[in-house]
Short mmCIF file of C-alpha atoms and ligand atoms in Angstrom, two decimals:
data_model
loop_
_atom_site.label_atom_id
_atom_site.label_comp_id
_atom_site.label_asym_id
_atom_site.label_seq_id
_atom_site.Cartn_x
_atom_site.Cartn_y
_atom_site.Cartn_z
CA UNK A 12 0.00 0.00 0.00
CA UNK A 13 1.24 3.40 -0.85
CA UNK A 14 0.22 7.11 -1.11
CA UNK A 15 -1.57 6.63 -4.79
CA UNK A 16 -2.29 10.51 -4.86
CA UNK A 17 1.03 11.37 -4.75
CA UNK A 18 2.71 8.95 -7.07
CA UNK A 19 0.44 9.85 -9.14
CA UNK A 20 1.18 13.52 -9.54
CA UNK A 21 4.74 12.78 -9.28
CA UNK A 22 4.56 11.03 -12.37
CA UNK A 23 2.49 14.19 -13.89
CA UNK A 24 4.89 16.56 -13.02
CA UNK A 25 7.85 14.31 -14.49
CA UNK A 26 5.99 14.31 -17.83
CA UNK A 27 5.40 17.48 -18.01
CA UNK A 28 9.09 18.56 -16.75
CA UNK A 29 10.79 16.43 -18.95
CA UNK A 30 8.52 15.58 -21.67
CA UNK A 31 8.25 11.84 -20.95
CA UNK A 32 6.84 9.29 -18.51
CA UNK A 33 8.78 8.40 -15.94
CA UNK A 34 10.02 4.33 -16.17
CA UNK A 35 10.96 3.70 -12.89
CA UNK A 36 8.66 5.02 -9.79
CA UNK A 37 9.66 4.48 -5.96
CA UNK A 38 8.02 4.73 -3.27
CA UNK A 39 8.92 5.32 0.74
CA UNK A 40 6.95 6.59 3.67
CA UNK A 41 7.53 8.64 6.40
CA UNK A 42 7.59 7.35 10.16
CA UNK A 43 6.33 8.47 13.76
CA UNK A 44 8.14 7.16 16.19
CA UNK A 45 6.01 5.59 18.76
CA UNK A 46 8.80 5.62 22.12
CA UNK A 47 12.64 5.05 22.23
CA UNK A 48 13.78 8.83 22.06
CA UNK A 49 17.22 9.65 20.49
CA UNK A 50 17.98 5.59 21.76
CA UNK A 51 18.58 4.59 18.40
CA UNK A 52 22.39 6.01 18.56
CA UNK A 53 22.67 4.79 21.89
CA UNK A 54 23.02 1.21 20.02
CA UNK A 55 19.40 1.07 22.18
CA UNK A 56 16.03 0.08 20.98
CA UNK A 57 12.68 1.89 19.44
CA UNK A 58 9.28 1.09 18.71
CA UNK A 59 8.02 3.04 15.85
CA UNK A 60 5.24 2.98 12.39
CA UNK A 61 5.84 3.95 9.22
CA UNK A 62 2.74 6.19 8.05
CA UNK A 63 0.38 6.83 5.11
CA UNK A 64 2.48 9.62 3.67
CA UNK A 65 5.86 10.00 2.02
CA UNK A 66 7.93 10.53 -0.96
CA UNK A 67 7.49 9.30 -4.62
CA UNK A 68 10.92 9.25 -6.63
CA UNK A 69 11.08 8.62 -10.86
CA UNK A 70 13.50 8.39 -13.16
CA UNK A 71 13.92 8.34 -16.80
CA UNK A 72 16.44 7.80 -18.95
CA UNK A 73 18.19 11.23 -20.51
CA UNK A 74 20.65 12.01 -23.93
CA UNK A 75 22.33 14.28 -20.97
CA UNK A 76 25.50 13.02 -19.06
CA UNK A 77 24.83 13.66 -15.02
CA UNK A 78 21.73 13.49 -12.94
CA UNK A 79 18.63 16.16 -13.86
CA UNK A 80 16.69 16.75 -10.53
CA UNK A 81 13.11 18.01 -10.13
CA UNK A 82 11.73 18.87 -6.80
CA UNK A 83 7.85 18.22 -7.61
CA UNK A 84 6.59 20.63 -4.95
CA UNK A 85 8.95 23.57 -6.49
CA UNK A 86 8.66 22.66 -10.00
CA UNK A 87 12.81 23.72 -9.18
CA UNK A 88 15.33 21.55 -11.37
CA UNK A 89 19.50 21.11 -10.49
CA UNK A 90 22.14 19.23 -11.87
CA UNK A 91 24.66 17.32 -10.55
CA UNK A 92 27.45 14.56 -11.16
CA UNK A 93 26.73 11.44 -8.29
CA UNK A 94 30.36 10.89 -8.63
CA UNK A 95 31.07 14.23 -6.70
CA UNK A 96 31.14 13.92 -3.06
CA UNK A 97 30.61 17.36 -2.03
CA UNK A 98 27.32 18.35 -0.98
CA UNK A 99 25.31 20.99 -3.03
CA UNK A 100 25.38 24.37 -2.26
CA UNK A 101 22.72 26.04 0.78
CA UNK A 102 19.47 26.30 -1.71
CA UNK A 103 19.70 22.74 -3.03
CA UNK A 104 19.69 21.48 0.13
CA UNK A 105 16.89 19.19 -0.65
CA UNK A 106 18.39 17.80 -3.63
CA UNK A 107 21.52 17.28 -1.28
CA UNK A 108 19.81 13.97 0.49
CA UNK A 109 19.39 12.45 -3.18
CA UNK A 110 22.91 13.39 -4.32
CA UNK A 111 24.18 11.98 -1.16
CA UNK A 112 22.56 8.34 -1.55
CA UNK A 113 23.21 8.45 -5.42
CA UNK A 114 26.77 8.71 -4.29
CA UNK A 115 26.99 6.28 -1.40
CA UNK A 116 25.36 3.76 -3.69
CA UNK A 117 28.37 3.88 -5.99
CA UNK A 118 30.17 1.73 -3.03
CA UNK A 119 27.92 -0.68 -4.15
CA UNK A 120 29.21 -0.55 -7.56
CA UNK A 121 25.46 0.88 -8.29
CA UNK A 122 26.22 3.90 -10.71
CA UNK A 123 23.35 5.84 -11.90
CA UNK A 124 23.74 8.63 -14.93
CA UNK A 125 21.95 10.13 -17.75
CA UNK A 126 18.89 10.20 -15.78
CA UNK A 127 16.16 12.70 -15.41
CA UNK A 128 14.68 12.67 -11.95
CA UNK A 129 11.98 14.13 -10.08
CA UNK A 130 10.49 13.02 -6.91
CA UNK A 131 7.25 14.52 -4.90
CA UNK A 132 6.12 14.06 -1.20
CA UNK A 133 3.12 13.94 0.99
CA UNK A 134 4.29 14.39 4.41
CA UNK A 135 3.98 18.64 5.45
CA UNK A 136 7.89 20.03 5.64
CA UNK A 137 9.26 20.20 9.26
CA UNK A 138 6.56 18.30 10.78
CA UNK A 139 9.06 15.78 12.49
CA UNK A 140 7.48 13.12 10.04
CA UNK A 141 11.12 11.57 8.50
CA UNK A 142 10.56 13.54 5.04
CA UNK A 143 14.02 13.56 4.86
CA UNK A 144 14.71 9.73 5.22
CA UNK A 145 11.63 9.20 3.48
CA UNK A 146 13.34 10.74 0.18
CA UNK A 147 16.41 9.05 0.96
CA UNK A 148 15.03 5.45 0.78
CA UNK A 149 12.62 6.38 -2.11
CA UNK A 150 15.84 7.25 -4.16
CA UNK A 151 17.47 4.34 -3.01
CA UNK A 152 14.58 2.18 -3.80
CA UNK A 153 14.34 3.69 -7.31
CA UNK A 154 17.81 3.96 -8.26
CA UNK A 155 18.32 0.52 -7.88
CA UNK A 156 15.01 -0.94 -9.70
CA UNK A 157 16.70 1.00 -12.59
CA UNK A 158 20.06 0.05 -12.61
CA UNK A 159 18.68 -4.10 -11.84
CA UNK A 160 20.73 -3.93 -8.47
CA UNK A 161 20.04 -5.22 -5.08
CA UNK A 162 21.78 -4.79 -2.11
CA UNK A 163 20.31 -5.26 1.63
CA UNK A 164 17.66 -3.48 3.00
CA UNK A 165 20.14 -2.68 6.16
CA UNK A 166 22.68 -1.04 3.77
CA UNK A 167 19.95 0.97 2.41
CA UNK A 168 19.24 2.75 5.92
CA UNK A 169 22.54 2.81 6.19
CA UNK A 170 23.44 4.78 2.89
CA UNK A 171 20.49 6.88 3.71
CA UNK A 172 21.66 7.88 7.14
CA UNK A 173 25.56 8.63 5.68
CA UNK A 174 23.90 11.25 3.52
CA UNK A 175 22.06 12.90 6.03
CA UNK A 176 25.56 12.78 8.10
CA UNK A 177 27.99 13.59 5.31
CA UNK A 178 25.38 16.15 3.20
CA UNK A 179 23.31 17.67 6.11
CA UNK A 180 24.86 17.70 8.88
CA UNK A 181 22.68 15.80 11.17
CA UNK A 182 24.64 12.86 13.08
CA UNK A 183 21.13 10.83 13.43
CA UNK A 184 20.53 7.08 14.30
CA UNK A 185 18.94 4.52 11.80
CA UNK A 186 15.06 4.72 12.94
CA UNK A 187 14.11 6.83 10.07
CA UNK A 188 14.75 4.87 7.78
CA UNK A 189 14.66 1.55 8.81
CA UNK A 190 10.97 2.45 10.11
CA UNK A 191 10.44 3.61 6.50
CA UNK A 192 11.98 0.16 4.77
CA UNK A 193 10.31 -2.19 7.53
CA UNK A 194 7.01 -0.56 7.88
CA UNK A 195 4.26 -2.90 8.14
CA UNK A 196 0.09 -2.45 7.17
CA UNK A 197 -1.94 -1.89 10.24
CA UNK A 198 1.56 -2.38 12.86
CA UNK A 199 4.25 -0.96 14.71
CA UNK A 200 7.95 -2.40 14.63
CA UNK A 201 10.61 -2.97 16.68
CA UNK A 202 13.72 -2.15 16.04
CA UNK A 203 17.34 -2.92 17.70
CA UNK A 204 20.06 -0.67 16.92
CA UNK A 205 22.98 -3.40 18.34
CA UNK A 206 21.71 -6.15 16.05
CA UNK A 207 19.65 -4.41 13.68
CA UNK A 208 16.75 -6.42 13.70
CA UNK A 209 13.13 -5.75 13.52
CA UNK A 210 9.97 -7.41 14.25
CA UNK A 211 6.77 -5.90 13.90
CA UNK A 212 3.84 -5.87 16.67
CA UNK A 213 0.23 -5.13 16.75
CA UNK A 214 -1.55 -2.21 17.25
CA UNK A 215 -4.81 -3.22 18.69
CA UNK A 216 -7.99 -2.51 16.49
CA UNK A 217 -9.61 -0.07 18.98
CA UNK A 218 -7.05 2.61 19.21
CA UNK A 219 -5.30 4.80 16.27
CA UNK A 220 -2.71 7.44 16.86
CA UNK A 221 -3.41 11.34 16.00
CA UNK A 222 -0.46 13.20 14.68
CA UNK A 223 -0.91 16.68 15.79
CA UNK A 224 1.33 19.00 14.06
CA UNK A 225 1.72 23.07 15.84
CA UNK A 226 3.36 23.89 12.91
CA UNK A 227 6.85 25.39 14.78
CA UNK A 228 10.02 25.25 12.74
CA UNK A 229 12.29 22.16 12.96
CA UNK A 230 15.78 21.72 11.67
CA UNK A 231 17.86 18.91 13.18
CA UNK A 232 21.02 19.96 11.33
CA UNK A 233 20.59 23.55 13.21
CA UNK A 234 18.92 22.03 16.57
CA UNK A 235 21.08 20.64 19.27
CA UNK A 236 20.80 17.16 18.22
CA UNK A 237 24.40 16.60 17.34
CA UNK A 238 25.44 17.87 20.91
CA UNK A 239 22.89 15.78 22.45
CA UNK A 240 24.46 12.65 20.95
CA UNK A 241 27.86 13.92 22.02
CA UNK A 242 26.78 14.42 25.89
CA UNK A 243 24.97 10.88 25.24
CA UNK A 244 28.85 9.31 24.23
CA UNK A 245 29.97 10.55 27.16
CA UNK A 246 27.85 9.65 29.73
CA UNK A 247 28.48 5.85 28.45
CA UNK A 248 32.11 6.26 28.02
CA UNK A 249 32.14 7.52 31.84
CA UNK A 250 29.73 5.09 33.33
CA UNK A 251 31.99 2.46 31.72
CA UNK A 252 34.84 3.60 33.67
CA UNK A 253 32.41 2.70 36.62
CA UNK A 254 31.33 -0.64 36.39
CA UNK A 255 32.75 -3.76 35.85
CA UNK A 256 31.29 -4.81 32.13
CA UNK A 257 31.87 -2.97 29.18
CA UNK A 258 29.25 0.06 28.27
CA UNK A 259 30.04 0.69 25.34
CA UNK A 260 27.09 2.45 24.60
CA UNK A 261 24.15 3.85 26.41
CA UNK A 262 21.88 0.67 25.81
CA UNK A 263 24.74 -1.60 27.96
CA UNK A 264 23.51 -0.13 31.15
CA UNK A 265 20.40 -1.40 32.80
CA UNK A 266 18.00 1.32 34.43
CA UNK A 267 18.86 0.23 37.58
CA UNK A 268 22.91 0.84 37.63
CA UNK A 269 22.14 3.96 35.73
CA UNK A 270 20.47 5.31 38.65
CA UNK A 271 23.50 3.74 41.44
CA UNK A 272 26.22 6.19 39.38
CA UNK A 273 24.75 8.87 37.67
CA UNK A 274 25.70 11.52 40.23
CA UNK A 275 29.30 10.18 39.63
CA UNK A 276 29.80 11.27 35.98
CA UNK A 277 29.22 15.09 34.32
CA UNK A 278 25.79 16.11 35.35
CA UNK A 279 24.81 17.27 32.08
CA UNK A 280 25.76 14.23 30.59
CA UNK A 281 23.51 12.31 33.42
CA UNK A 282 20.53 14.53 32.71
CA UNK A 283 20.32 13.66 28.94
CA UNK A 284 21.78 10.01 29.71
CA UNK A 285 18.18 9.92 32.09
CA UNK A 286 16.12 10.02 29.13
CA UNK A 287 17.60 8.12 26.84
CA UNK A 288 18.08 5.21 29.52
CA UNK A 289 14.21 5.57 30.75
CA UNK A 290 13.21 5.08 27.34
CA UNK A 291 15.08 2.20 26.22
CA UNK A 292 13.70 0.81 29.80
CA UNK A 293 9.95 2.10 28.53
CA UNK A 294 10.01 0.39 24.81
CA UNK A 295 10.86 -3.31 26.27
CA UNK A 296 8.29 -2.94 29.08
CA UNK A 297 5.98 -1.14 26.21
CA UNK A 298 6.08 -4.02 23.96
CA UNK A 299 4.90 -6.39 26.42
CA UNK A 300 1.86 -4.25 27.99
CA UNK A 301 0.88 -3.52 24.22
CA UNK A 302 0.83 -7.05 23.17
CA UNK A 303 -0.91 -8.08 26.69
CA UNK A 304 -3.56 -5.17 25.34
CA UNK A 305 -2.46 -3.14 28.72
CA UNK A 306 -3.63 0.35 27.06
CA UNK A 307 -3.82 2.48 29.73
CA UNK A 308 -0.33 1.59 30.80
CA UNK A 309 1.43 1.35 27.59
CA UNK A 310 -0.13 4.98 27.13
CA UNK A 311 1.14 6.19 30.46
CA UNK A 312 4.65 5.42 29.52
CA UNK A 313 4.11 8.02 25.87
CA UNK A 314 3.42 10.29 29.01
CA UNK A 315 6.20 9.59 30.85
CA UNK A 316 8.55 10.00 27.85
CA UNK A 317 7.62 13.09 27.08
CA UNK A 318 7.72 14.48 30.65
CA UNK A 319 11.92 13.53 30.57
CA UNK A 320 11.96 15.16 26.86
CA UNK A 321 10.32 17.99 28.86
CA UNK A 322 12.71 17.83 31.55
CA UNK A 323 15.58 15.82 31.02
CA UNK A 324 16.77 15.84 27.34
CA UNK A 325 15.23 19.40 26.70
CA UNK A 326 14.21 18.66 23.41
CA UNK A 327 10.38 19.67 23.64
CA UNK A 328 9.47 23.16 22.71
CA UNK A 329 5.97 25.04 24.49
CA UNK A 330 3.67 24.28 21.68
CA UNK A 331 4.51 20.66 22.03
CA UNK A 332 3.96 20.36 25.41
CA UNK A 333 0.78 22.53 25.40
CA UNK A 334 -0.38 19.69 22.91
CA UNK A 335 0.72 17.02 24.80
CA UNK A 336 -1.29 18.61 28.26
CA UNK A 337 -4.20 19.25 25.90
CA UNK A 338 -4.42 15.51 24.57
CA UNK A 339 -4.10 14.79 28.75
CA UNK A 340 -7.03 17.22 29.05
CA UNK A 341 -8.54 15.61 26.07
CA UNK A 342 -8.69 11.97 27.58
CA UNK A 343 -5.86 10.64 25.16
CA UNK A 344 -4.23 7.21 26.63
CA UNK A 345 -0.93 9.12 26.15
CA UNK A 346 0.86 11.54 23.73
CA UNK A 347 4.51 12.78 23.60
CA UNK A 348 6.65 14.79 20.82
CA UNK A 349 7.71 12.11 18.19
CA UNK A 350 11.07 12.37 16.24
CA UNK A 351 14.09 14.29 17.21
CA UNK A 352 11.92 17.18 18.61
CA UNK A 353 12.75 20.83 19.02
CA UNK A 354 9.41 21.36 16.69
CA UNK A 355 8.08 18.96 14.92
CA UNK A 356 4.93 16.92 15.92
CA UNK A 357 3.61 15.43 18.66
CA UNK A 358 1.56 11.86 18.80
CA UNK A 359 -1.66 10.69 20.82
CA UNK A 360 -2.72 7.52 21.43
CA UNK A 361 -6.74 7.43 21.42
CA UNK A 362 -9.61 4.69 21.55
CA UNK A 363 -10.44 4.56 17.55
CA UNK A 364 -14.14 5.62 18.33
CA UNK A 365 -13.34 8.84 20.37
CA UNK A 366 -10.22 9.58 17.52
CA UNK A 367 -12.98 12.54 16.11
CA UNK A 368 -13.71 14.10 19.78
CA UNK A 369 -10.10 14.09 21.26
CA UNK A 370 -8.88 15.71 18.07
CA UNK A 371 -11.52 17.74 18.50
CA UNK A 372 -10.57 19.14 21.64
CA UNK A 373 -7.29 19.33 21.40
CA UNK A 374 -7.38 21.62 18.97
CA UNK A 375 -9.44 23.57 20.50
CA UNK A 376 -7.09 23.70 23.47
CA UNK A 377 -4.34 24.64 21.97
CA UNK A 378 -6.61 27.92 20.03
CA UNK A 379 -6.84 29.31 23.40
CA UNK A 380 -3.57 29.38 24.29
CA UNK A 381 -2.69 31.13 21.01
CA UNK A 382 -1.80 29.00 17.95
CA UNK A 383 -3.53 26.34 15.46
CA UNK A 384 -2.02 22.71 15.30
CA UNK A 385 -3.43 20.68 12.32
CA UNK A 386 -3.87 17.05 13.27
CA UNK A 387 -4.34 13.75 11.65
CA UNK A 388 -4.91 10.07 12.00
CA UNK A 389 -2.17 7.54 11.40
CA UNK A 390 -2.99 4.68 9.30
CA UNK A 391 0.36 2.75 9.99
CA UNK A 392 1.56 1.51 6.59
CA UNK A 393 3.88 -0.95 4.77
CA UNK A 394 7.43 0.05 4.06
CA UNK A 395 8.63 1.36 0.86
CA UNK A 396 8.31 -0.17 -2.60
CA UNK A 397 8.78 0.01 -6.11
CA UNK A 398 5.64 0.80 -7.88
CA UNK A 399 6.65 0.32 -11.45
C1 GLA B 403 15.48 11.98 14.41
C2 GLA B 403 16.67 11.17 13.93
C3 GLA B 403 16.57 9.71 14.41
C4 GLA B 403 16.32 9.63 15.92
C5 GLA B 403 15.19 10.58 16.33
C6 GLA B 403 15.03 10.70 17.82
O1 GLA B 403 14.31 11.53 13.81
O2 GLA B 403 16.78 11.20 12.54
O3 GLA B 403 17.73 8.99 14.06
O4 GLA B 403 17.48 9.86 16.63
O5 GLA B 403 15.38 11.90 15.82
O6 GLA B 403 14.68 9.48 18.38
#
């Protein structure tokens, strides 16, 4: 299952760009993550959906040497040589994350050229959604249906998260895009960041989430997500010196030892370490109160991950946490920010018959304290896919 609407004026605007259909046509969703905040480069663990919006990505071949670019939304074209490592300038930064996985691919010995491109997506800019990795794997996923190349899924995500690294600037984990390549219809998945497996889980028939978007500005190149992964490193390179097995990461230490040695290492380490090690804790005990249908519960612990966002990691913003009380107020089973935050969206879990009402009153909420969110329900959806 895919976004039809948009693959199908992706493929318009190709024609009309370029004069011909499009041959090959990709396409990969977006994600919300569910809980397991910034865990995933803690080697820890997440539990996230992909969603019923992303990116569509076509190609056709071209007379032209290089790759032709077309971002669908713009109607704006670039060009650019895949063999070139260097990241495009400032106003191409869009067409940077499809440079950068055109040129990673070429480890691969995957070369793509004489191609005209254009690619079109569904999920609203900056809303926290995994647009970005969402393009990524849809270029992936097309590149190599038109070259006849496979490689694995894993070094997909992989080549997906070096481009964000190496051509914007955001040191991120691998949910993103594996939630985008592993998606399942109607379920959640599971991922590990040690072993890089995934398993998906489901979401019980009687609740949906909401995705409820205030509509605040949200770049993780610019937020302080790469000095929150830094303070993160620390903290596990000190509590290693502690104890006597190997932390290597923040996923080696259980909840329990955390709390026996924070107050030895650099308190502002320890204060983002508390997050991330509560919510690696929160995921496994998630899983099993979701697939022992323990709603209530499962949703107190989206609460309680946002409140150490709030507190701890200091990566909410006001508008997401006047959502978040609002969905409280609202009777949600639990909501928190979703995604790397600083902006971006926040989720709430409801009972699927009182999805309208909550909504509903959230919004309305959030009007009297001064600004708009726009919301919407999650149909969680398969991972990407080649369409033709
Ligand atoms: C962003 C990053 C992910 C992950 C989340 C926070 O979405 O791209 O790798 O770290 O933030 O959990």
């Amino acid at each position: 299952m895919y976004d039809e609407k948009v693959v199908k004026k992706a493929k318009a605007i190709h024609a009309e760009i370029y004069g011909k259909n499009p041959t090959t046509v990709a396409y990969a969703p977006g994600r919300i993550e569910v809980l397991g905040n910034h865990t995933d480069y803690n080697a820890g663990t997440t539990f996230s959906c992909a969603i019923n919006m992303g990116h569509c990505f076509c190609i056709s071949a071209s007379d032209k040497p290089g790759v032709r670019l077309t971002a669908g939304d713009l109607k704006e074209t670039t060009e650019f040589d895949p063999s070139n490592g260097d990241a495009l300038e400032k106003k191409f930064q869009w067409a940077n994350y499809v440079k950068g996985v055109m040129h990673y691919l070429r480890d691969f010995d995957v070369e793509i050229n004489n191609v005209d491109c254009t690619f079109l997506g569904s999920i609203p800019m900056g809303a926290g959604l995994s647009s970005s990795a969402a393009l990524e794997v849809a270029t992936a996923y097309a590149v190599l249906a038109y070259t006849g190349k496979e490689i694995d899924k894993i070094d997909i995500a992989k080549i997906g998260q070096r481009a964000e690294h190496e051509f914007a600037g955001c040191s991120c984990g691998l949910l993103d895009q594996f939630s985008s390549i592993y998606g399942v219809h109607h379920g959640l998945i599971h991922s590990d960041f040690r072993t890089l497996e995934t398993y998906p889980v489901k979401l019980p028939d009687d609740v949906v989430f909401l995705m409820i978007n205030p509509n605040v500005k949200h770049a993780l190149a610019e937020s302080p997500y790469n000095a929150r992964r830094k303070s993160c490193e620390k903290a596990a390179a000190q509590l290693n010196a502690l104890v006597d097995y190997e932390v290597s990461a923040l996923r080696d230490i259980p909840f329990k030892d955390f709390e026996a040695h924070k107050d030895k290492i650099d308190p502002e380490a320890a204060q983002r370490a508390t997050h991330v090690v509560g919510e690696i804790y929160r995921v496994e005990e998630g899983v099993k109160l979701l697939k022992e249908g323990e709603l209530e519960a499962f949703g107190q612990y989206l609460y309680d991950s946002h409140e150490t966002s709030r507190t701890s990691f200091e990566n909410s913003c006001a508008e997401l946490d006047i959502v978040v009380e609002a969905a409280r107020e609202a009777g949600a089973l639990g909501a928190r920010l979703s995604g790397g935050g600083w902006g971006g969206s926040a989720i709430a879990l409801v009972h699927a018959d009182q999805a309208d009402a909550v909504c509903a009153k959230i919004i309305k909420i959030c009007k009297t304290k001064g600004f708009e969110p726009t919301a919407e329900t999650i149909i969680p959806s398969a991972g990407a896919t080649v369409v033709e």
